[in-house]
mmCIF file of C-alpha atoms in Angstrom:
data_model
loop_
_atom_site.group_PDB
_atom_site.id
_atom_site.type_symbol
_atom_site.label_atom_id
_atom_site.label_comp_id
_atom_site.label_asym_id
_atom_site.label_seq_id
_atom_site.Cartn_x
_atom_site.Cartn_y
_atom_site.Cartn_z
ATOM 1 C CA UNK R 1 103.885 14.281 126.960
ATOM 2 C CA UNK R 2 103.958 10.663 125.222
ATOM 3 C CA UNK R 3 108.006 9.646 125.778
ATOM 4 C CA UNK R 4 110.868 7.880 127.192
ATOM 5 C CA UNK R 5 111.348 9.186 130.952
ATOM 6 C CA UNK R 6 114.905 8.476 132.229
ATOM 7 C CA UNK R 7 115.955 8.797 135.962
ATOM 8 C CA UNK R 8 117.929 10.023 137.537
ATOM 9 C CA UNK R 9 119.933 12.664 135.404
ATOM 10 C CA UNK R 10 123.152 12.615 136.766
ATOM 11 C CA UNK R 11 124.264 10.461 139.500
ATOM 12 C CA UNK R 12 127.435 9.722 142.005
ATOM 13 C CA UNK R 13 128.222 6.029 143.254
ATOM 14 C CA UNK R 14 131.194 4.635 145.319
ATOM 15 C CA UNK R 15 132.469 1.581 144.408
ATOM 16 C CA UNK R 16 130.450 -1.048 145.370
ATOM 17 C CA UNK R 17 127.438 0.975 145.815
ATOM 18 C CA UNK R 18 123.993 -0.786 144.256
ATOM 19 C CA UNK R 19 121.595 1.404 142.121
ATOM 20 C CA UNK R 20 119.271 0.946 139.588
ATOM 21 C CA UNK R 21 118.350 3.209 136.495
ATOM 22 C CA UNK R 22 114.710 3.895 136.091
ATOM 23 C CA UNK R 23 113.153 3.833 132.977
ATOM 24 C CA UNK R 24 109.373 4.007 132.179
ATOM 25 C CA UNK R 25 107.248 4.917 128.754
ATOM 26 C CA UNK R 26 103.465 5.804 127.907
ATOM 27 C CA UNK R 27 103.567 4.763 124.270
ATOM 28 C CA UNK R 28 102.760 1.243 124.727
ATOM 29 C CA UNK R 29 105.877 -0.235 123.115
ATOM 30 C CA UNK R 30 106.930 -3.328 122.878
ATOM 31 C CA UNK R 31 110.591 -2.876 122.557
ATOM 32 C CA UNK R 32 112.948 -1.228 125.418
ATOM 33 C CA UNK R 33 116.413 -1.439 125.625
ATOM 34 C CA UNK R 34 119.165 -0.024 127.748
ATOM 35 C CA UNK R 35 122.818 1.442 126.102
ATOM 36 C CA UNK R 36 125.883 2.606 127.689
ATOM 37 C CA UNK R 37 127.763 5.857 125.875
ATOM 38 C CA UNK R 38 131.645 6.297 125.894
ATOM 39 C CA UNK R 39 134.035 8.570 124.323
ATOM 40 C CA UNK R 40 135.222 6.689 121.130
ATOM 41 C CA UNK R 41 133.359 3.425 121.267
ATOM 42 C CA UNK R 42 129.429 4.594 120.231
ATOM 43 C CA UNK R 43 126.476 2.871 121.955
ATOM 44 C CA UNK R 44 126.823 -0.404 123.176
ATOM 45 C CA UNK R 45 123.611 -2.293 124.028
ATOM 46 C CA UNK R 46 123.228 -3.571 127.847
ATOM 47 C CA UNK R 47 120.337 -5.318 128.017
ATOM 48 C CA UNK R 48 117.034 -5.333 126.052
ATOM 49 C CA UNK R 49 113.484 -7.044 126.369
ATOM 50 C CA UNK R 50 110.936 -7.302 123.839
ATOM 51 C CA UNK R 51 108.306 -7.373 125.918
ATOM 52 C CA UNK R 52 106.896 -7.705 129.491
ATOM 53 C CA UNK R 53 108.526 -10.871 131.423
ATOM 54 C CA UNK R 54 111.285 -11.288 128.493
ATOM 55 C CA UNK R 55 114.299 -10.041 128.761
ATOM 56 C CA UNK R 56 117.850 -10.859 127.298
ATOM 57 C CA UNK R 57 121.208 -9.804 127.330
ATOM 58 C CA UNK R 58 122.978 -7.709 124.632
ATOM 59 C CA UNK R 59 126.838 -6.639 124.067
ATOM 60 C CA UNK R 60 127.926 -5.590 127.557
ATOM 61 C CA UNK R 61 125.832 -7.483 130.428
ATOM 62 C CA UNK R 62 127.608 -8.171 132.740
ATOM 63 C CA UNK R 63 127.471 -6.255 135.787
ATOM 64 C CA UNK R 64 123.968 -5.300 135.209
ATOM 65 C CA UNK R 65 120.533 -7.224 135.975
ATOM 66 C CA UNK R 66 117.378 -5.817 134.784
ATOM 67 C CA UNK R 67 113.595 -6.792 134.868
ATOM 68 C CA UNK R 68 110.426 -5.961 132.897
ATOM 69 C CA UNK R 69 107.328 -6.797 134.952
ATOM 70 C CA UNK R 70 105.326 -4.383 133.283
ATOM 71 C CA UNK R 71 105.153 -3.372 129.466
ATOM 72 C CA UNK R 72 105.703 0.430 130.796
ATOM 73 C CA UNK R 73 109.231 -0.320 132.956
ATOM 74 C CA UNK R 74 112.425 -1.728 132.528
ATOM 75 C CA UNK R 75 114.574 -0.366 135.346
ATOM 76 C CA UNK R 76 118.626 -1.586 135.371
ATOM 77 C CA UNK R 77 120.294 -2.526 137.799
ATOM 78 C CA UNK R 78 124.064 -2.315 138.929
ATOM 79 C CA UNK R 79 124.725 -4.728 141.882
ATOM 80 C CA UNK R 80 127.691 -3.591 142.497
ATOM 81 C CA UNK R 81 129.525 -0.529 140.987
ATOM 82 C CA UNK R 82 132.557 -0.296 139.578
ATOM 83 C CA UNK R 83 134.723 2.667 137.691
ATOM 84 C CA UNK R 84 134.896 0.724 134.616
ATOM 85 C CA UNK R 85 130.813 1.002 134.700
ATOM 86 C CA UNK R 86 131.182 5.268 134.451
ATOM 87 C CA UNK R 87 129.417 6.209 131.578
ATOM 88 C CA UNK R 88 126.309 7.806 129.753
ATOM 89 C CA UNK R 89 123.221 5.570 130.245
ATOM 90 C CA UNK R 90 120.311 5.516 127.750
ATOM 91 C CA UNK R 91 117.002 4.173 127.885
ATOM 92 C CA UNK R 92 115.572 3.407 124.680
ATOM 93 C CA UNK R 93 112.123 2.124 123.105
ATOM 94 C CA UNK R 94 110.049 1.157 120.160
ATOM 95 C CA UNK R 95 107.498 -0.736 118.209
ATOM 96 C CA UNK R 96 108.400 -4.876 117.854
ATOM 97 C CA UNK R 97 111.854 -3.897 115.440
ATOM 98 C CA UNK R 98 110.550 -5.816 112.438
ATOM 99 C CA UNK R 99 108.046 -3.113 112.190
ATOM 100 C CA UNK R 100 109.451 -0.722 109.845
ATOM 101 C CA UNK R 101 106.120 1.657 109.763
ATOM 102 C CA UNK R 102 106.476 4.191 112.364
ATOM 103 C CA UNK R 103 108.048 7.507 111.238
ATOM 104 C CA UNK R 104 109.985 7.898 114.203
ATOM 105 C CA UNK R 105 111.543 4.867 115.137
ATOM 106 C CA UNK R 106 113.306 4.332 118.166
ATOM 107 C CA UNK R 107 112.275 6.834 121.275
ATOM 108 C CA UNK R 108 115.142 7.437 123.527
ATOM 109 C CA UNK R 109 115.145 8.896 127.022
ATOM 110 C CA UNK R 110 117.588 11.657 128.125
ATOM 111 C CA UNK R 111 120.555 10.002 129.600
ATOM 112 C CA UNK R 112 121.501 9.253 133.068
ATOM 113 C CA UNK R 113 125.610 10.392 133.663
ATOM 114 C CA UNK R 114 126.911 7.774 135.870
ATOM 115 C CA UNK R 115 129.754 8.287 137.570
ATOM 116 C CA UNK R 116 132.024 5.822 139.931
ATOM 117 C CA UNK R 117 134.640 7.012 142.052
ATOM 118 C CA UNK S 1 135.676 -6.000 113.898
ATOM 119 C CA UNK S 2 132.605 -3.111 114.147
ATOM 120 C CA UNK S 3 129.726 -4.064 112.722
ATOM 121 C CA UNK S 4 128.644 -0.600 111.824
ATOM 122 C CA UNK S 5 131.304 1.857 110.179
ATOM 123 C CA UNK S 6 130.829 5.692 109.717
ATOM 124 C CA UNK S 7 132.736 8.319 107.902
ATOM 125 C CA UNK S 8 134.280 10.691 108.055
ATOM 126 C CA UNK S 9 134.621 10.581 111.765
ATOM 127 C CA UNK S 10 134.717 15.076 112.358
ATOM 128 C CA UNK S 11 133.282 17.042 109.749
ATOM 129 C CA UNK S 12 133.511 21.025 109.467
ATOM 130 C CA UNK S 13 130.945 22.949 106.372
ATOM 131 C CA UNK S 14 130.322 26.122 105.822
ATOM 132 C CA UNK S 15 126.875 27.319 106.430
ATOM 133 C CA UNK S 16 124.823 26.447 103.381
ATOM 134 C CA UNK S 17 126.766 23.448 102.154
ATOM 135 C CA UNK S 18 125.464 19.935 101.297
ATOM 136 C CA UNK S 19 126.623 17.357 103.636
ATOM 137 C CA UNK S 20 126.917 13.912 103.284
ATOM 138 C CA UNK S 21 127.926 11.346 106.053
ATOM 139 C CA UNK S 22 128.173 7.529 105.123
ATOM 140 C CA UNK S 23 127.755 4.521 107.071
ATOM 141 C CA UNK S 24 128.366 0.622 105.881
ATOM 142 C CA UNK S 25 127.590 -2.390 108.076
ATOM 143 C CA UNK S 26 128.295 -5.888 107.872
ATOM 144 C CA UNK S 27 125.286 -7.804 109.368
ATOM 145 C CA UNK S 28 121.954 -8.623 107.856
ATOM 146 C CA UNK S 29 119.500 -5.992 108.703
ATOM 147 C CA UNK S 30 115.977 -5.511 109.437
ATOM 148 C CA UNK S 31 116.009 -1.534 109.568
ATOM 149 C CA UNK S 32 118.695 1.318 109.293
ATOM 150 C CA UNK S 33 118.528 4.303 112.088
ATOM 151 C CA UNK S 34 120.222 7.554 111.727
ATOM 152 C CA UNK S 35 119.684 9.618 115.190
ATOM 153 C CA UNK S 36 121.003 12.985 115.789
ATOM 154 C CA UNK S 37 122.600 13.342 119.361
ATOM 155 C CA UNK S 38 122.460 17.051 120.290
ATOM 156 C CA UNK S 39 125.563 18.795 121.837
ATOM 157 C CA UNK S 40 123.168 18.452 125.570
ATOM 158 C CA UNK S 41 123.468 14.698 125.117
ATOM 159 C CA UNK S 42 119.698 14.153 123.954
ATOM 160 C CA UNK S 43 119.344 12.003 120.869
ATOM 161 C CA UNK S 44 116.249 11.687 118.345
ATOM 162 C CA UNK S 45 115.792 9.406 115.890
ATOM 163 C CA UNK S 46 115.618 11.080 112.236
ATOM 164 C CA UNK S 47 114.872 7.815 109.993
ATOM 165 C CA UNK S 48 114.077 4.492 110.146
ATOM 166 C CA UNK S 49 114.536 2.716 106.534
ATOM 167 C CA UNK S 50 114.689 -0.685 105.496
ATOM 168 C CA UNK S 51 114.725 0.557 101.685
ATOM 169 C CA UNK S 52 114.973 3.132 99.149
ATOM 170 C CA UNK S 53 114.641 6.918 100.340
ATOM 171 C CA UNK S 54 113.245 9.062 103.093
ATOM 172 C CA UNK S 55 113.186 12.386 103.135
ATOM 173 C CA UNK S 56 112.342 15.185 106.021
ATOM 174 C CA UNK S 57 112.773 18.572 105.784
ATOM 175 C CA UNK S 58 116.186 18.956 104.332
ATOM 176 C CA UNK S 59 117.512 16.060 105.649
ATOM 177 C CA UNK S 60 117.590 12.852 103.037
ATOM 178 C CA UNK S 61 118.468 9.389 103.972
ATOM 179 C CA UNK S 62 119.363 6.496 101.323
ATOM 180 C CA UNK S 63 119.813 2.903 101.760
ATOM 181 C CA UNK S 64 121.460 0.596 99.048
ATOM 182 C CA UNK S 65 120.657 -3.096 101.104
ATOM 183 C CA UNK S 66 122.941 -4.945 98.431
ATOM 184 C CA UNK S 67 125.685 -2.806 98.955
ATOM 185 C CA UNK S 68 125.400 -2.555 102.369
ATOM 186 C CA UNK S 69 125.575 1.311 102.644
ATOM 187 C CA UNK S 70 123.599 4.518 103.586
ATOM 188 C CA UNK S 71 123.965 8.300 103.065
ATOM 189 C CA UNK S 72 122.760 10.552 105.312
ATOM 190 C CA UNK S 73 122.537 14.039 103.586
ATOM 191 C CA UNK S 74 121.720 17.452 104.609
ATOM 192 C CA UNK S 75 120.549 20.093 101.819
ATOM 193 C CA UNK S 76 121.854 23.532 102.688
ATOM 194 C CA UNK S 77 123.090 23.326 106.473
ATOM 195 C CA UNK S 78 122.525 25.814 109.002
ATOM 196 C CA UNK S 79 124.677 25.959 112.447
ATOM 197 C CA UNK S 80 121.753 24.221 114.026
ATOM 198 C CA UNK S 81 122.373 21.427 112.290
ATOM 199 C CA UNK S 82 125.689 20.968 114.387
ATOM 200 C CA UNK S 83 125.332 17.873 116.419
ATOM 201 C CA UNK S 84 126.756 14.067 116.670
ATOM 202 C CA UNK S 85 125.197 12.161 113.417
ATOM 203 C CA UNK S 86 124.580 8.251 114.408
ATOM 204 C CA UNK S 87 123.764 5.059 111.958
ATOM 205 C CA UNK S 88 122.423 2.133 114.011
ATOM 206 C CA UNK S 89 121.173 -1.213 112.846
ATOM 207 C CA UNK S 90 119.088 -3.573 113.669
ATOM 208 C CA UNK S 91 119.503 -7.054 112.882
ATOM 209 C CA UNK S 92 117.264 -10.015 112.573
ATOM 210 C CA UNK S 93 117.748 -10.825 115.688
ATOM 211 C CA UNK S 94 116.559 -8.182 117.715
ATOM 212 C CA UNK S 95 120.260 -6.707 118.114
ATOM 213 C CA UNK S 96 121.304 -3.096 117.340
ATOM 214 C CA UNK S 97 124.565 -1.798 116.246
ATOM 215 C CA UNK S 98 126.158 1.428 116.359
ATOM 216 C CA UNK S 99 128.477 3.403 114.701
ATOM 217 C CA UNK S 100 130.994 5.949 116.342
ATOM 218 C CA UNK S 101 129.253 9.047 114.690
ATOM 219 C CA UNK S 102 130.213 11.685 112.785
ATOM 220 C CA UNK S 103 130.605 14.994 114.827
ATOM 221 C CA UNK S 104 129.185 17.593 112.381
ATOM 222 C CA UNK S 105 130.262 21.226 113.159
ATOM 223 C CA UNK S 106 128.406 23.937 110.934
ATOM 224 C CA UNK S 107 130.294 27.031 110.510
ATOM 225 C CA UNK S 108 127.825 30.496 109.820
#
């Protein structure tokens, strides 16, 4: 099925542990982005690229890297963990924004529920 | 300063009742999102607008663009509808926004 595949699911770090956060889709869009989820404060955009080799950063960057070789991937990265980085990860993606046609919008995957002890 | 603001914040109805959840912003937009984020963490999108009206199922979704305001209403809930209700927007510069949400709890 055409989506947004997140993994893993659910995941345990210790401090300082590296990881990264896959993320792949099959719909060919341009548009992927990654968001962190926490009680009170809504989604807060990570990083997002707009299309293969371009990438930028969004609200809250630091402590995460990500690439986009491929149209298909964006995977993030955390270099180093910390608590502070615990949190609901989502993977999102979409048609070039401007383009207001789609019915559907934005595609997001799953979640991945980080936690760092 | 939140560029996105939602009310009300919790919201009980009775099943049946019309709902309405609201959401201003303060940035220039190129699209409005409201996405539904179900009680198992998964969210969909349920409208992209830039303009006017959309309607799906018994879900409607209004933007006024010189007001800087949209309504997200639900015709005749149902328990199902019970999730976290979220208004997201894009800007012209290829940055979204979130609100908070609006927990929605539908009582049968």
């Amino acid at each position: 099925n055409a989506g947004v595949t997140q993994t893993p699911k659910f995941q345990v770090l210790k401090t300082g542990q590296s990881m990264t956060l896959q993320c792949a889709q099959d719909m060919n869009h341009e548009y992927m982005s990654w968001y962190r989820q926490d009680p009170g404060m809504g989604l807060r955009l990570i990083h997002y690229s707009v299309g293969a080799g371009i990438t930028d950063q969004g609200e809250v960057p630091n402590g995460y890297n990500v690439s986009r070789s491929t149209t298909e991937d964006f995977p993030l990265r955390l270099l180093s963990a910390a608590p502070s980085q615990t949190s609901v990860y989502f993977c999102a993606s979409s048609p070039f924004p401007r383009e207001w046609g789609p019915i559907y919008g934005y595609t997001f995957g799953s979640g991945t529920r980080l936690t760092v002890v | 300063k939140n560029e996105v603001e939602q009310s009300p914040q919790n919201l009980t109805a009775q099943e049946g009742e019309f709902i309405t959840i609201n959401c201003s912003y303060s940035v220039g937009i190129s699209a409005l999102h409201w996405l539904q984020q179900h009680p198992g963490g998964g969210i969909v999108s349920l409208f992209m607008l830039s303009s006017g009206k959309k309607k799906h199922g018994r879900l409607i979704a209004t933007i006024n663009i010189q007001e800087k305001h949209s309504s997200l209403h639900i015709t005749a809930s149902h328990p199902r509808d019970s999730a976290v209700y979220i208004c997201a927007v894009g800007d012209t510069g290829n940055q979204f926004y979130f609100g908070t949400g609006t927990s929605l709890t539908v009582i049968p």
